[in-house]
Coordinates of C-alpha atoms and ligand atoms in Angstrom, one line a residue:
M27 CA -13.2 -60.9 31.7
E28 CA -13.7 -57.4 33.2
K29 CA -15.8 -56.3 36.2
V30 CA -16.3 -52.7 37.3
F31 CA -17.5 -51.6 40.8
R32 CA -18.1 -48.2 42.3
T33 CA -17.7 -47.9 46.1
E34 CA -18.7 -45.1 48.4
S35 CA -16.7 -46.1 51.6
P36 CA -13.6 -48.1 52.7
I37 CA -15.9 -50.8 54.0
E38 CA -17.6 -51.2 50.6
T39 CA -14.1 -51.5 49.0
Q40 CA -13.1 -54.2 51.6
N41 CA -16.4 -56.1 50.9
I42 CA -15.6 -56.1 47.1
G43 CA -12.1 -57.3 48.0
E44 CA -13.5 -60.1 50.2
E45 CA -15.8 -61.4 47.5
F46 CA -12.9 -61.3 45.0
G47 CA -10.5 -62.9 47.5
K48 CA -12.9 -65.9 47.7
T49 CA -12.3 -66.6 44.0
L50 CA -8.5 -66.7 44.3
K51 CA -6.5 -69.9 43.9
P52 CA -2.9 -70.9 44.9
G53 CA -0.4 -69.2 42.5
D54 CA -2.6 -66.3 41.6
V55 CA -0.9 -62.9 41.2
V56 CA -3.0 -59.7 41.7
A57 CA -1.5 -56.5 40.3
L58 CA -3.0 -53.4 42.0
I59 CA -2.7 -50.1 40.2
G60 CA -3.8 -46.7 41.5
D61 CA -2.5 -43.5 43.0
L62 CA -1.4 -43.0 46.6
G63 CA -4.6 -43.1 48.7
A64 CA -6.6 -44.8 46.0
G65 CA -7.4 -47.7 48.3
K66 CA -5.0 -50.5 47.3
T67 CA -4.2 -51.4 50.9
C68 CA -7.8 -51.1 51.9
L69 CA -8.8 -53.5 49.1
T70 CA -6.0 -55.9 50.1
Q71 CA -7.5 -56.0 53.7
G72 CA -10.7 -57.3 52.2
I73 CA -8.9 -59.7 49.8
A74 CA -7.0 -61.2 52.8
R75 CA -10.3 -61.8 54.6
G76 CA -11.8 -63.5 51.5
V77 CA -8.8 -65.8 51.2
G78 CA -9.3 -66.7 54.9
I79 CA -6.7 -64.8 56.8
A80 CA -7.9 -64.6 60.4
K81 CA -9.7 -61.3 61.3
G82 CA -7.2 -60.7 64.1
E83 CA -4.3 -60.4 61.6
V84 CA -3.9 -56.8 60.7
V85 CA -3.1 -56.2 57.1
S86 CA -1.2 -52.9 56.9
S87 CA 0.7 -51.1 54.3
P88 CA 4.1 -52.8 53.7
S89 CA 5.5 -49.6 52.2
Y90 CA 8.6 -49.6 54.5
I91 CA 9.4 -53.3 54.5
L92 CA 8.1 -54.1 51.0
I93 CA 6.7 -57.5 51.7
N94 CA 4.3 -58.8 54.4
E95 CA 3.4 -62.4 54.6
Y96 CA 0.1 -63.7 56.0
N97 CA -0.5 -67.4 56.6
G98 CA -4.0 -68.7 56.0
K99 CA -5.1 -71.8 54.1
I100 CA -3.1 -70.2 51.2
P101 CA -0.2 -67.9 52.1
I102 CA -0.6 -64.3 51.0
Y103 CA 2.5 -62.2 50.0
H104 CA 1.5 -58.6 50.1
I105 CA 4.1 -56.6 48.2
D106 CA 4.4 -52.8 47.9
L107 CA 6.7 -51.4 45.2
Y108 CA 6.1 -47.8 46.1
R109 CA 9.7 -47.4 47.4
L110 CA 11.3 -49.4 44.7
E111 CA 14.4 -47.5 43.5
N112 CA 15.1 -49.4 40.3
I113 CA 14.1 -52.5 38.4
A114 CA 17.2 -54.5 39.5
E115 CA 15.8 -54.4 43.0
I116 CA 13.0 -56.7 41.9
A117 CA 15.6 -59.4 41.4
D118 CA 17.6 -58.5 44.5
L119 CA 14.5 -58.8 46.7
G120 CA 13.6 -62.1 45.2
I121 CA 10.1 -60.9 44.3
G122 CA 10.2 -63.4 41.3
E123 CA 10.2 -66.3 43.7
Y124 CA 7.1 -65.0 45.4
V125 CA 5.4 -64.5 42.1
E126 CA 6.2 -68.0 41.0
S127 CA 5.2 -69.6 44.3
D128 CA 2.0 -71.4 45.2
G129 CA 0.9 -68.5 47.5
I130 CA -1.2 -65.6 46.4
C131 CA 0.8 -62.4 45.5
I132 CA -0.9 -59.0 45.9
I133 CA 1.3 -56.3 44.5
E134 CA 0.7 -52.6 45.0
W135 CA 2.3 -50.3 42.4
A136 CA 2.6 -53.4 40.3
E137 CA 3.2 -51.4 37.1
R138 CA 6.7 -50.8 38.4
M139 CA 7.5 -54.5 37.8
K140 CA 6.9 -54.1 34.1
E141 CA 7.9 -57.3 32.3
G142 CA 8.4 -59.0 35.7
L143 CA 4.6 -59.4 36.0
P144 CA 3.2 -62.8 34.8
K145 CA 1.1 -62.7 31.7
N146 CA -1.8 -64.3 33.4
C147 CA -2.0 -61.9 36.4
I148 CA -5.2 -60.3 37.5
T149 CA -5.1 -56.5 37.2
I150 CA -7.1 -54.3 39.4
N151 CA -7.2 -50.5 38.7
I152 CA -8.5 -48.3 41.5
T153 CA -9.4 -44.8 40.6
W154 CA -10.1 -41.9 43.0
E155 CA -13.4 -40.2 42.0
D156 CA -14.0 -38.1 45.1
E157 CA -13.2 -38.2 48.8
N158 CA -15.2 -41.4 49.4
T159 CA -15.9 -42.7 45.9
R160 CA -13.6 -45.1 44.1
T161 CA -14.0 -47.0 40.8
I162 CA -12.5 -50.6 41.0
K163 CA -11.9 -52.4 37.7
I164 CA -10.9 -56.0 37.8
Q165 CA -9.5 -57.6 34.7
H166 CA -8.5 -61.2 34.2
S167 CA -6.2 -61.5 31.2
I168 CA -7.3 -64.1 28.7
P169 CA -5.0 -67.1 29.0
Ligands
ADP27 P1 -3.3 -46.9 48.9 O1 -2.8 -48.2 49.4 O2 -3.8 -47.0 47.5 O3 -2.2 -45.8 48.9 P2 -5.0 -46.9 51.2 O4 -5.9 -48.1 51.1 O5 -3.8 -46.9 52.1 O6 -4.5 -46.4 49.7 O7 -5.9 -45.6 51.6 C1 -7.1 -45.3 51.0 C2 -7.7 -44.1 51.8 O8 -8.9 -43.6 51.2 C3 -8.0 -44.5 53.2 O9 -7.7 -43.4 54.1 C4 -9.5 -44.7 53.2 O10 -10.2 -44.5 54.4 C5 -9.9 -43.7 52.1 N1 -11.2 -44.0 51.4 C6 -12.3 -43.2 51.3 N2 -13.2 -43.8 50.5 C7 -12.7 -45.0 50.1 C8 -13.3 -46.0 49.3 N3 -14.5 -45.9 48.7 N4 -12.5 -47.1 49.1 C9 -11.3 -47.2 49.7 N5 -10.7 -46.2 50.5 C10 -11.4 -45.1 50.7
MG28 MG1 -0.9 -48.9 50.1

């Protein structure tokens, strides 16, 4: 299944994320792929809202600490692999445990995990079109 959206502002991207977040279930893994500034963190803010994370909880980029955890009805593990030095770090950081957990994993720069990504993950590609325009493609792999 594939869905494509075009957004013209960060708020529109968050709204797409929110609607998508409402469809997520415990154990889902979301692989976010897109360049720096594409809008992966922005989309994640909307997804967290859709999953039911309280509005007061500020979802920010976990670039420096790699993993942020948000506790709502379903816990969210927001992982950012931008600063990943090598593939062995995935194991060192225990990312596999998050991916196999009953929480929801949202992974920025997910392509850096390579084979570490589950086969049934939901892939979202975000493409920068111009300053305020992004294309968001959501793909559910066929089980
Ligand atoms: P990433 O996590 O992919 O590096 P961020 O979400 O941190 O990207 O940043 C996206 C940037 O692009 C923000 O500064 C945001 O305001 C800006 N932006 C402009 N238009 C959009 C849009 N349509 N969707 C998402 N972000 C947008
Ligand atoms: Mg980011």
